[in-house]
Amino acid sequence: MLRTEKVLQLRGQQGRSVRVVREHYLRPDVPCRSALCRAACPRDGKLLSDDVTHYVVPDCKVVQDYLEILEFPELKGIIFMQTACQAVQHQKGRRQYNKLRNLVKDARHDCIVFANEFHQHSYLPREKGESMDKWQTRSIYNAAVWYYNHCLGQMPVVMVTEDEDAIRQYGNETEGVFVISFKNYLDNFWPDLKAAHELFDSILQTRRERESESQENNGKEYPEHLPVEILEAGIKSGRYIQGTLNVNKHRAQVEAFVRLQGFGSKETELQSDILIYGARARNRAIHGDVVAVELLPLQEWKGRTVALCENETEDKALADTSGDPMPTGKVVGIIQKNWRDYVVTFPSKEESQSQGRNAQKVLVTPWDYRIPKIRISTQQAEALQEYRVVVRIDSWESTSVYPNGHFVRVLGKIGDLEGEIAAILVENSICVAPFSEIQMSEMPTSSSKNPWKVNPEEEKKRLDLRDTHLIFSIDPKGCEDVDDALSVRTLPNGNLELGVHIADVTHFVAANSYTDVEARARATTYYLADRRYDMLPSVLSADICSLLSGVDRYAVSVLWELEKESYEMLRVCYDKTIIRSAYKLVYEAAQGLLDGDTNVVDDIPELKNLDERTKQKQLSDLVWAISKLTNIARHVRAKRDSCGALELEGVEIRVQLDDKNNIHDLIPKQPLEVHETVAECMILANHWVAKKISEHFPHQALLRQHPPPRQEFFTELRECASAKGFSIDTRSNKALAESLDKANDPLDPIVNKLLRSMATHAMSNAVYFSTGSCPKEEFHHYGLALEKYTHFTSPIRRYADIVVHRLLMAATLKETKGDVKDNIFSNKDLQELCRHINNRNRAAQRAQKQSTELFQCMYFKDKTPETDERCVADGVIYSIRTNGVLVFVPRYGIKGAAYMKNKEGLVIACQGDKSCEWKPGSLHRFQNKITSTTTTGESVTLSLFDHITVKILVQTSRCHADTIKLEITRNAPYQTSDTEVSQKNFHVVKSDLVKQVSQSAEAAQRAQEKARVDVIDEDYQEYCQTKGASLYQLLEEIRDLALLDVSADIRT
Amino acid sequence: MPGVVVLSLPPPPRAVHAGSRSPPRGRPGNMAAPELLSDEGYRADGRRPAELRKVRARMGVFAQADGSAYIEQGNTKALAVVYGPHEMRGSRSKALPDRALVNCQYSMATFSTGERRRRPHGDRQAGELALHLKQTFEAAILTRLYPRSQIDIYVQILQADGGNYCACVNAATLAVMDAGIPMRDYVCACSAGLAEDTPLADLSSPEEAAGGPRLVLALLPASGQIALLQLSARLHQERLEAALEAAGQACRALHAVLDRVVRDRLREVTALLGD
């Protein structure tokens, strides 16, 4: 090793210049990391492939400014020189540097870092008087030449730089090493990579703008942010408050709230959120940023707006409609920016002309209302008018009203189904590229000719239940990914043994394998209205991990020994097993067997080719098992009910399936008891696994908690219920469950449904957490009334279950301590992971909801509301606002706002036949009703839970998602002969809707382009690998969703 | 034999220390913090985790003293001078009846750091380091051979760049040998730190300033006995072993270097003495 020294002049803390001497060691053995290397470089880790046409070496400026382009997977053979990486680290900050590091770590990207400054021959000391830039360029060039020679000239090396001098100076110096500009490089080597060219232009333009801008313009629009030190000190001392900024979707211009984050013991008086009123007080913070807030003096406090408000009406003063004053503050600094990719729309031609002046800069409108308009510098504004586009925010100077950003890529045409779905995915930061080859190569092979087989080695290690247990699964028709199976039998001592068997996914997905990393990133399977994106490759989810009947499968089993009469739990054991499911039943068949209906026997394929005697024998065994199971489930459920488990109504719109073929079969008209039996067994298994892992890993087990709701959130529910004469007791989950059961209006079943959904809104979401991160008293699951709960039973579609499987294995298997324990997350990592999974789950739910709304809108879009029967429906009022009411339309499961005062200030009035029209007048709001009085003296009163007739309109919006709008047409229930029928066939109508929309979208596309259809069909095959989700999963999901705030955006 | 191994437990880290080692606040702009170990496995100065800085040493640099040595470990440069064993100077009452008294002094040259700083009376850190040196060498020198006498060890840091104590110990070992005072073994000292989970041997000053845990080990390599072990900042118990192992390896590597220096010196001196 050679030793040299670097002498640096640094500025000391008092501003004096300090001479610092640093050692610098050079070595001959820096590995080149190329597959081409003929020297004896160590070849471990990631290697640069040898099947590219050239290697490319970007210089410092290129890496700093165009890293996004270098991230394109098409660009291969990139060598990042250490000099360039360090420049990024020093000049661009942590965020950009981490991006670079992740890029290099990612096995899918063909790029490496070469530590050129540590290599004896590629290092160049900086000369006296040489500028930093010059030296960096020289070093990188020298390293590129070295690399070329090291590979014995087998591969030409292209150095890209933005430095004109360097191109002139080095361009022809060495044969085989080319020095060209980045623009030139893209033009010559990637002429077809259009996206990269566009991105390049957009970045370039933004940079130029920023340069020119920094010179002009010194009128400040916003106060400067305070430096970090002051913020930290201020937060510690309690002067500033830290929290996450939440912009009100309906009044995005003016209203935002800061949700307190870990509020200290000092601010006990500050229980509520802090209102940030106006753009200036918000001071350039964007939705989701973590900000520091300073409270304003008491006399400047404002109230939140309670009136319904349409998004496009810009901020007009509505002082008369505001509620009680609440803590109000202003943002003094941003602690953590939470910028992501945003979907935006360019202004249409007319609008862009009005923007005039400099056409180079275009103000684009984000899809999400909560994000401010973004200024983009581009020359393609006209070409992009019809498209949904992804942009990123670069900066937001205090001198600028809007943030600056740059264009990234095009998603699809406005209004086009695929484009809109892509927009939903981007907005929720969902990334679902098809599984890569490297991930698939980890998968075991299984084909119809050569099915996967049990490994004899593994067979010895596992408990063999193939011959001893009658195991069967109950799922909806057409389900392919069966992740749970059940068994029950009588033990020799007369006791019962109940078994829940879950697919052993972790056996195939090794910790930290590529598949595991990908699954962790996805965290869950994403269900959209018409499709789904799987968490694991289909070879696992639909085949090897699916507990199909008649084949051997690995499983993780939970077995309980129960007392034969009282069903008391005597013993429980958890084990890795090998099972062979005997029957793959569908719910209807299982229910039929339970009810003694013999017709369903013919539907069970496993019983077909048997002679009558064995058939009867096996059938009676099966019937015994199912009925025993049902008994046990009833018993367990009753026990849980007595503790106060809640039965909550989810919004039915959720019950939609990605499967387009046989929706009718999948949705039961009446929930069957078998559903509950299966669900109860799963809850039981989850509960016991939660107990086991939290005992064994008291500080690092992954559990699921559902915190008890805050009582003040129930106020609305109580008031609503009292309007109908019910009283709701919300003091405990048990009292709530009982009073909800009682609050049932025999004439109007929807009332109970609405009350239940309101109760749901009042509750917080159930979340995953690490047991080390919160005290034991908070482990409780409020909704299920269980001390401890986790998710264990669906490892195929939830990553949390995979983690729990690993924990359980580590907790139960003692002999293989070493390797299993290594894969257990520490408390800190697990907390981080929980946060990620919770975020992804929320994103998945949001995406699902948004896609459903998209379909609703597309369905109603091409109907003419004046003539079409389908656009008129019955609605129930469930909330009263100052200028309108919120209405639930049971037929379509839509919730929406209906105004009683329109933009011209006219109010609604009723004729003799109860049809409505607009007239001048005024509105009066009371606690449970709202009255509109016209100037002529007529008046209409609408109260809670009134049935009215509404017309469903679609409010189209170019820049945002379309929304459903309701208009009151008659102050009376909707009367048609088929009201009853449509009520009954409600689900069918809903699913028809999805079908219809996707079909018409497809038809439109087919007409447009035949070739594209093939691609889409391929996509369908790729993403919708299995047909249909199991109904148990659906029920589970409804259960989860029931605890979710589905209409937070409707509550203003 | 009592006192063969003096395991000096470090005093709890004081606020003074913690403050001086915490990373500098107020980084210019939003520059990312430097990383101790890059993803490629290099430290900031180009070493791999287990590699030492370059060591250069000379014995017998001053003729007047009984023994003297000069050592460079990277940019840390130390000078050690040994007088004795001789009669007690000053108060005779301090004399120990059964062994020699080891007297150590540690100082830093005013020009040893980036900014010139005068330390006329030494500071608290210097006093502490001198005490540690004393403990270390009482464990290594066969003091019982010289009852009622005194051995003086003076060490000065000429340039400080991390691992000052280690350089002092190594220099003093050579100086004691140069003085011909019998020792049980060489005393080799080296520091070790941690970057995430990887132990780093022989920390340089920027690495020390990063604020992570730092382990200082003085080892008698032949027997593997520990003369001094000091840990600053908190370290998880599970990682201690790895860090200790790395420091031990580094000490053994240093031993090889020092041994060569001693042998070279011996060859030189015998050649001078002539046949």
mmCIF file with all atom_site columns, C-alpha atoms in Angstrom, chain A residues 27 55 92 120 156 173 204 224 243 245 296 337 386 408 414 462 582 621 692 773 782 798 819 928 947 996 1030:
data_model
loop_
_atom_site.group_PDB
_atom_site.id
_atom_site.type_symbol
_atom_site.label_atom_id
_atom_site.label_alt_id
_atom_site.label_comp_id
_atom_site.label_asym_id
_atom_site.label_entity_id
_atom_site.label_seq_id
_atom_site.pdbx_PDB_ins_code
_atom_site.Cartn_x
_atom_site.Cartn_y
_atom_site.Cartn_z
_atom_site.occupancy
_atom_site.B_iso_or_equiv
_atom_site.pdbx_formal_charge
_atom_site.auth_seq_id
_atom_site.auth_comp_id
_atom_site.auth_asym_id
_atom_site.auth_atom_id
_atom_site.pdbx_PDB_model_num
ATOM 1  C CA . ARG A 1 27   ? -3.597  0.099   -3.277  1.00 0.00 ? 27   ARG A CA 1
ATOM 2  C CA . TYR A 1 55   ? -19.249 0.928   -20.761 1.00 0.00 ? 55   TYR A CA 1
ATOM 3  C CA . LYS A 1 92   ? -26.382 17.167  -3.499  1.00 0.00 ? 92   LYS A CA 1
ATOM 4  C CA . GLN A 1 120  ? -2.583  3.087   -7.237  1.00 0.00 ? 120  GLN A CA 1
ATOM 5  C CA . PRO A 1 156  ? -14.913 0.668   -25.482 1.00 0.00 ? 156  PRO A CA 1
ATOM 6  C CA . GLU A 1 173  ? -6.396  11.407  -26.577 1.00 0.00 ? 173  GLU A CA 1
ATOM 7  C CA . LEU A 1 204  ? -32.067 20.875  -18.735 1.00 0.00 ? 204  LEU A CA 1
ATOM 8  C CA . GLU A 1 224  ? -37.877 32.179  4.917   1.00 0.00 ? 224  GLU A CA 1
ATOM 9  C CA . GLY A 1 243  ? -46.455 17.555  13.223  1.00 0.00 ? 243  GLY A CA 1
ATOM 10 C CA . LEU A 1 245  ? -49.286 18.673  7.522   1.00 0.00 ? 245  LEU A CA 1
ATOM 11 C CA . LEU A 1 296  ? -50.654 32.363  16.665  1.00 0.00 ? 296  LEU A CA 1
ATOM 12 C CA . LYS A 1 337  ? -40.054 16.986  3.009   1.00 0.00 ? 337  LYS A CA 1
ATOM 13 C CA . GLU A 1 386  ? -54.254 15.380  -23.558 1.00 0.00 ? 386  GLU A CA 1
ATOM 14 C CA . VAL A 1 408  ? -40.759 12.810  -15.869 1.00 0.00 ? 408  VAL A CA 1
ATOM 15 C CA . ILE A 1 414  ? -57.009 11.632  -19.979 1.00 0.00 ? 414  ILE A CA 1
ATOM 16 C CA . ARG A 1 462  ? -41.750 -32.101 9.287   1.00 0.00 ? 462  ARG A CA 1
ATOM 17 C CA . ALA A 1 582  ? -58.631 -34.194 1.021   1.00 0.00 ? 582  ALA A CA 1
ATOM 18 C CA . ASP A 1 621  ? -66.760 -38.284 7.995   1.00 0.00 ? 621  ASP A CA 1
ATOM 19 C CA . LYS A 1 692  ? -46.969 -17.352 21.267  1.00 0.00 ? 692  LYS A CA 1
ATOM 20 C CA . SER A 1 773  ? -42.489 -0.073  20.655  1.00 0.00 ? 773  SER A CA 1
ATOM 21 C CA . TYR A 1 782  ? -60.731 -3.235  20.186  1.00 0.00 ? 782  TYR A CA 1
ATOM 22 C CA . ARG A 1 798  ? -49.729 -10.098 3.081   1.00 0.00 ? 798  ARG A CA 1
ATOM 23 C CA . ASP A 1 819  ? -30.013 -19.473 10.967  1.00 0.00 ? 819  ASP A CA 1
ATOM 24 C CA . ASN A 1 928  ? -81.173 17.061  13.015  1.00 0.00 ? 928  ASN A CA 1
ATOM 25 C CA . HIS A 1 947  ? -85.488 9.040   2.071   1.00 0.00 ? 947  HIS A CA 1
ATOM 26 C CA . GLN A 1 996  ? -69.721 -2.995  -18.052 1.00 0.00 ? 996  GLN A CA 1
ATOM 27 C CA . SER A 1 1030 ? -61.234 -16.583 -1.600  1.00 0.00 ? 1030 SER A CA 1
#
